[in-house]
Coordinates of N, CA and C and ligand atoms in Angstrom, one line a residue:
M925 N -5.8 121.2 171.3 CA -4.6 120.4 169.7 C -3.6 119.5 170.5
S926 N -3.7 118.3 169.9 CA -2.9 117.3 169.9 C -2.2 117.7 168.3
A927 N -1.2 117.8 168.0 CA -0.6 117.5 166.8 C -0.5 116.4 166.3
T928 N -0.9 116.1 164.6 CA -0.6 114.5 164.6 C 0.7 115.1 163.6
I929 N 1.9 113.8 164.4 CA 2.6 113.5 164.1 C 3.4 113.0 162.5
I930 N 4.4 113.6 161.6 CA 4.2 112.8 160.3 C 5.7 112.5 159.9
A931 N 6.3 111.3 160.1 CA 7.9 111.6 159.9 C 7.7 111.1 158.0
V932 N 8.8 111.9 157.3 CA 9.0 111.5 156.1 C 10.6 110.9 156.2
A933 N 10.4 109.7 155.6 CA 11.3 109.3 155.8 C 11.5 107.8 154.6
N934 N 12.8 108.0 154.1 CA 12.8 106.7 153.1 C 14.1 106.1 152.9
Q935 N 14.7 104.9 153.2 CA 15.9 104.5 153.2 C 17.2 105.2 152.7
K936 N 16.2 105.2 151.2 CA 17.2 106.0 149.9 C 17.2 107.4 150.1
G937 N 18.6 108.0 149.9 CA 18.9 108.9 149.7 C 18.4 110.0 148.8
G938 N 18.4 111.1 148.9 CA 18.2 112.1 147.4 C 16.7 111.5 147.1
T939 N 15.5 111.1 147.5 CA 14.1 110.6 146.8 C 13.7 112.3 147.3
G940 N 13.5 113.0 147.8 CA 12.6 113.9 148.0 C 11.6 114.4 149.6
K941 N 12.5 113.7 150.5 CA 12.2 113.6 152.3 C 11.4 115.1 152.2
T942 N 13.2 116.4 152.3 CA 13.4 117.4 152.8 C 12.5 118.2 151.3
T943 N 12.1 118.7 150.7 CA 11.5 118.9 149.5 C 9.9 118.7 149.9
T944 N 9.4 117.4 150.2 CA 8.1 116.9 150.4 C 8.0 118.1 151.9
C945 N 8.8 117.5 153.0 CA 9.0 118.7 154.4 C 8.4 119.8 154.5
E946 N 9.2 120.0 153.6 CA 9.3 122.0 153.3 C 7.6 122.5 152.8
N947 N 7.2 121.3 151.4 CA 6.1 122.2 150.7 C 5.4 121.8 151.6
L948 N 5.1 120.3 151.7 CA 3.6 120.2 152.7 C 3.4 120.6 154.1
G949 N 4.6 121.2 154.4 CA 4.7 121.5 155.7 C 4.1 123.4 155.2
I950 N 4.5 124.0 153.9 CA 4.8 125.8 154.2 C 2.6 125.1 153.0
G951 N 3.0 124.2 152.6 CA 1.2 124.0 152.6 C -0.5 123.8 153.6
L952 N 0.2 123.1 154.3 CA -0.7 123.0 155.5 C -0.7 124.6 155.8
A953 N 0.2 125.2 156.6 CA 0.1 126.4 157.5 C -0.3 127.5 155.8
R954 N -0.8 127.3 154.9 CA -1.6 128.1 153.9 C -2.9 127.8 154.2
E955 N -3.1 126.3 155.1 CA -4.6 126.6 154.8 C -4.9 127.0 156.3
G956 N -4.1 127.1 156.9 CA -4.4 127.9 158.4 C -3.9 126.8 159.7
K957 N -3.0 126.2 159.0 CA -3.0 125.0 160.1 C -1.6 125.2 161.1
H958 N -1.5 125.1 162.3 CA 0.0 125.7 162.8 C 1.1 124.2 162.8
V959 N 1.6 124.4 162.0 CA 2.7 123.6 161.8 C 3.9 123.6 162.2
L960 N 4.8 122.6 162.6 CA 6.2 122.3 163.4 C 7.5 121.7 162.6
L961 N 7.7 121.8 161.9 CA 9.0 121.4 161.1 C 10.0 120.8 162.1
V962 N 10.6 119.3 162.0 CA 12.0 119.3 162.7 C 12.9 118.4 162.3
D963 N 13.8 119.2 161.9 CA 15.3 118.9 160.8 C 15.6 118.0 161.9
T964 N 16.2 116.6 161.3 CA 17.1 115.7 162.0 C 18.1 115.6 161.9
D965 N 18.6 115.8 160.3 CA 18.6 115.5 159.8 C 20.6 116.9 159.8
P966 N 21.4 115.4 160.0 CA 23.0 116.5 161.0 C 23.6 117.5 159.4
Q967 N 22.6 116.9 158.2 CA 23.3 117.7 156.7 C 22.4 119.4 156.5
A968 N 21.3 118.9 157.6 CA 20.6 120.5 157.9 C 19.9 120.9 156.7
S969 N 19.8 120.2 155.5 CA 19.2 120.2 154.5 C 18.2 121.7 154.5
L970 N 16.9 120.7 155.7 CA 16.0 121.7 155.6 C 16.1 123.1 155.9
T971 N 17.2 123.5 157.1 CA 16.9 124.4 157.9 C 17.1 125.4 157.0
I972 N 18.3 124.9 155.7 CA 19.4 125.8 155.1 C 18.3 126.4 154.3
A973 N 17.4 125.3 153.3 CA 16.5 125.5 153.2 C 15.2 126.5 153.4
L974 N 15.1 126.6 154.3 CA 13.9 128.0 155.0 C 14.7 129.2 155.7
G975 N 15.7 128.9 155.0 CA 16.7 130.3 155.5 C 18.1 130.7 156.0
Y976 N 18.2 129.3 157.1 CA 19.4 129.5 157.2 C 20.4 129.3 157.1
P977 N 21.7 129.9 156.8 CA 22.8 129.2 155.8 C 23.5 128.4 156.9
R978 N 23.8 129.0 158.2 CA 24.6 128.5 158.7 C 24.7 127.8 159.9
P979 N 23.3 127.0 160.4 CA 22.8 126.1 161.0 C 24.0 125.9 162.3
D980 N 25.1 125.4 162.3 CA 26.2 125.6 162.6 C 26.7 126.7 163.8
D981 N 25.9 127.7 164.0 CA 26.5 128.5 164.8 C 24.7 128.8 165.5
L982 N 23.7 128.3 165.1 CA 22.6 128.6 166.4 C 23.3 128.1 167.3
P983 N 22.9 129.0 169.0 CA 22.9 129.2 169.8 C 23.2 127.9 170.5
V984 N 21.6 126.9 170.5 CA 21.1 126.0 171.1 C 20.2 125.3 169.7
T985 N 20.6 124.2 170.0 CA 20.2 123.2 168.8 C 19.0 121.9 169.7
P986 N 18.7 121.3 169.1 CA 17.8 120.2 169.5 C 19.0 118.8 169.8
T987 N 19.9 119.1 169.9 CA 21.1 117.9 170.5 C 21.0 118.1 171.7
D988 N 21.2 119.8 172.2 CA 21.0 120.3 174.2 C 19.8 119.9 174.2
L989 N 18.3 119.6 174.2 CA 17.4 119.4 173.7 C 17.1 117.6 173.9
M990 N 17.2 117.0 173.6 CA 17.6 115.7 173.3 C 18.8 115.2 174.9
T991 N 19.7 115.4 174.9 CA 20.9 116.0 176.1 C 19.8 115.8 177.7
N992 N 19.1 117.2 177.2 CA 18.5 117.5 178.7 C 17.6 116.5 179.1
V993 N 17.2 115.9 177.5 CA 15.7 114.6 178.4 C 16.6 113.2 179.2
M994 N 17.8 113.0 177.9 CA 19.0 111.7 178.6 C 19.0 112.4 180.0
Q995 N 19.7 113.4 180.4 CA 20.0 113.7 181.7 C 19.1 114.1 182.4
E996 N 17.7 113.7 182.2 CA 17.2 113.9 182.9 C 16.9 115.9 183.9
R997 N 17.1 116.7 182.5 CA 16.9 117.9 183.4 C 15.9 118.9 182.5
P998 N 15.5 120.3 182.9 CA 14.1 120.5 182.1 C 14.6 120.8 180.5
V999 N 13.0 120.3 180.1 CA 13.8 120.6 178.0 C 12.4 121.7 177.7
N1000 N 13.3 122.5 177.4 CA 13.1 123.5 177.1 C 12.4 124.5 175.6
P1001 N 11.6 123.4 174.3 CA 12.2 123.5 172.6 C 12.1 124.8 172.5
E1002 N 11.2 126.1 173.2 CA 10.9 127.0 172.8 C 12.1 127.7 172.6
E1003 N 13.4 127.5 173.2 CA 14.3 127.4 173.0 C 15.1 127.3 171.4
T1004 N 14.7 126.6 171.1 CA 15.1 126.6 169.0 C 14.6 126.4 168.8
I1005 N 13.1 126.8 168.7 CA 12.2 126.8 167.6 C 12.5 128.3 167.0
L1006 N 12.6 128.2 165.4 CA 12.2 129.5 164.8 C 11.3 129.7 164.2
S1007 N 11.0 130.9 164.0 CA 9.5 131.5 163.3 C 10.0 131.5 161.6
H1008 N 8.9 130.8 161.1 CA 9.6 131.2 159.7 C 8.3 131.8 158.9
T1009 N 9.3 133.2 158.0 CA 8.0 134.0 157.0 C 6.7 133.5 157.2
K1010 N 6.8 132.0 156.0 CA 6.5 131.0 155.7 C 5.1 130.5 156.6
G1011 N 4.7 131.0 157.7 CA 4.6 130.7 158.6 C 4.3 129.7 159.5
V1012 N 5.6 128.3 159.1 CA 5.5 127.5 159.9 C 6.5 127.5 160.9
D1013 N 7.2 127.0 162.2 CA 8.2 127.1 162.9 C 8.5 125.8 163.0
L1014 N 10.1 125.7 163.1 CA 11.7 125.3 162.4 C 12.3 124.7 164.0
I1015 N 12.2 123.3 164.3 CA 13.8 123.0 165.3 C 14.4 122.8 164.1
P1016 N 15.6 123.8 164.1 CA 17.0 123.9 163.4 C 17.4 122.6 163.2
A1017 N 18.4 121.8 162.5 CA 19.3 120.8 162.7 C 20.8 121.5 163.2
S1018 N 21.6 121.0 163.3 CA 23.0 121.6 162.8 C 23.8 120.1 162.8
I1019 N 25.3 120.1 162.8 CA 26.0 119.0 162.6 C 26.4 118.0 164.7
M1020 N 26.1 119.0 164.8 CA 25.8 118.4 166.7 C 24.8 116.9 166.2
L1021 N 24.1 117.3 165.8 CA 23.4 116.2 165.3 C 23.9 114.7 165.4
S1022 N 25.3 114.9 164.5 CA 26.2 113.1 164.2 C 26.3 112.7 165.3
G1023 N 26.6 113.6 166.6 CA 27.9 113.2 167.2 C 26.5 112.6 169.0
L1024 N 25.5 113.1 168.1 CA 24.2 112.6 169.5 C 24.1 111.1 169.3
E1025 N 23.9 110.8 168.1 CA 23.9 109.4 167.8 C 24.8 108.4 168.8
V1026 N 26.2 108.8 169.4 CA 26.7 107.7 169.7 C 26.3 108.0 171.5
S1027 N 26.4 109.7 171.9 CA 25.5 109.6 173.9 C 24.1 108.7 173.6
L1028 N 23.5 108.4 172.3 CA 22.5 107.5 172.5 C 21.9 106.3 172.3
V1029 N 23.7 105.7 172.3 CA 23.5 104.4 172.3 C 23.4 103.8 173.7
N1030 N 23.7 105.0 174.4 CA 23.9 104.2 176.8 C 22.7 104.5 177.3
A1031 N 22.3 105.4 176.5 CA 20.9 106.0 176.7 C 19.4 104.9 177.2
I1032 N 18.6 105.6 178.3 CA 17.9 104.3 178.1 C 16.3 105.1 178.1
S1033 N 15.7 104.1 177.5 CA 14.8 104.3 176.4 C 15.3 105.5 175.5
R1034 N 16.2 105.3 174.4 CA 16.7 106.2 173.8 C 16.1 106.3 172.6
E1035 N 14.7 105.0 172.1 CA 13.8 105.4 171.6 C 12.7 106.2 171.7
T1036 N 12.7 107.0 172.8 CA 11.3 107.5 173.2 C 12.5 108.8 173.4
V1037 N 13.6 109.5 173.4 CA 14.0 110.7 173.5 C 13.4 112.1 172.9
L1038 N 13.6 111.7 171.4 CA 12.8 112.7 170.6 C 11.3 113.0 170.5
K1039 N 10.7 111.8 171.4 CA 9.4 111.9 171.5 C 8.9 112.7 172.8
Q1040 N 9.7 112.3 173.7 CA 9.5 113.0 175.1 C 9.9 114.5 174.5
V1041 N 10.6 115.0 173.5 CA 11.2 116.5 173.3 C 8.9 116.9 173.1
L1042 N 9.3 116.2 171.8 CA 7.7 116.8 170.9 C 6.2 116.9 171.7
E1043 N 6.8 115.6 172.8 CA 5.9 115.7 174.1 C 5.5 117.5 174.3
S1044 N 6.4 117.9 174.9 CA 6.4 118.8 175.2 C 5.7 120.3 174.7
V1045 N 5.8 119.9 173.2 CA 5.3 120.9 172.3 C 4.0 120.4 171.2
K1046 N 3.5 119.2 172.0 CA 2.2 118.8 170.7 C 1.1 119.4 170.7
S1047 N 0.8 120.2 172.2 CA -0.3 120.8 172.1 C -0.6 121.9 171.5
Q1048 N 0.5 122.9 171.1 CA 0.5 123.7 170.2 C 0.9 123.8 169.0
Y1049 N 0.9 122.7 167.7 CA 0.1 122.4 167.0 C -0.5 121.7 166.0
D1050 N -1.1 121.9 164.8 CA -2.0 120.8 163.9 C -1.1 119.4 163.4
Y1051 N 0.3 119.9 163.5 CA 1.3 119.4 162.6 C 2.2 119.2 162.8
I1052 N 2.7 117.9 163.6 CA 4.8 118.0 163.6 C 5.3 117.3 162.1
L1053 N 5.8 118.0 161.3 CA 6.3 117.1 160.0 C 8.2 116.7 160.3
L1054 N 8.6 115.6 160.3 CA 10.0 115.2 161.0 C 11.0 114.8 159.3
D1055 N 11.8 116.0 159.1 CA 12.6 115.4 158.2 C 13.8 115.2 158.5
C1056 N 13.9 113.5 157.8 CA 14.7 112.6 158.9 C 15.9 112.2 157.3
I1057 N 17.1 111.6 158.4 CA 17.7 111.4 157.4 C 17.9 109.6 156.2
P1058 N 18.7 109.7 155.5 CA 18.2 108.3 154.8 C 18.8 107.1 156.0
S1059 N 18.1 105.8 155.4 CA 18.3 104.7 155.6 C 18.0 104.5 157.9
R1060 N 17.1 105.3 157.8 CA 16.6 105.7 159.5 C 14.6 105.1 159.0
Ligands
ATP605 N1 9.1 116.4 142.8 C1 9.9 116.4 142.3 N2 10.7 116.5 141.4 C2 11.9 117.3 140.6 N3 12.8 117.1 141.5 C3 12.6 117.0 142.8 C4 11.1 116.5 143.6 N4 11.3 116.6 144.8 C5 12.6 116.3 145.1 N5 13.4 117.2 143.7 C6 14.9 117.3 143.9 O1 15.3 116.4 144.3 C7 16.8 116.7 145.3 C8 16.7 115.5 146.2 O2 15.9 116.3 146.7 P1 15.5 115.9 148.3 O3 16.7 117.2 148.9 O4 14.6 116.5 149.2 O5 16.0 114.6 149.2 P2 16.0 114.1 150.3 O6 15.6 112.6 150.2 O7 15.8 114.5 151.3 O8 17.5 114.3 150.6 P3 18.4 113.6 151.8 O9 18.6 111.7 151.7 O10 20.4 114.2 151.3 O11 18.1 114.3 152.7 C9 16.7 117.8 144.9 O12 17.9 118.6 144.1 C10 15.2 118.7 145.0 O13 15.4 119.9 144.7
MG606 MG1 17.2 115.8 153.2

């Protein structure tokens, strides 16, 4: 199994990206697919929608995973993946993601940092859906 990765992105805010991710993800899970949702938005709307009202209190965040990639330390996405009752897994977001942008500026191959995190879990899922921030 090697997941199909879909980024739900739109330049404009408030156009249904998060809602699409949530419903598409849960719909695919109902069809028996293994689905991972990735919240890449520091506003954490998808994380909150899936029932985690205080994402800023999570002990390990995707920011830690991407920092590990940049510092060439081992990456264990399992540490951040939350299992949701609707049959989808979730890598949640937190406000820490907004600071990550600054460290990414100087990172080598910065455009592949998230890709490297996802590479390590790709074999466990049929679909990985990314909820993006506006204007990306
Ligand atoms: N198909 C739809 N029909 C009606 N309302 C919708 C639909 N999809 C989303 N909405 C509503 O539109 C609003 C914005 O949706 P959503 O949060 O999914 O957008 P977004 O693109 O993720 O926003 P942001 O750019 O802030 O991340 C929400 O109130 C949501 O309930
Ligand atoms: Mg959104």
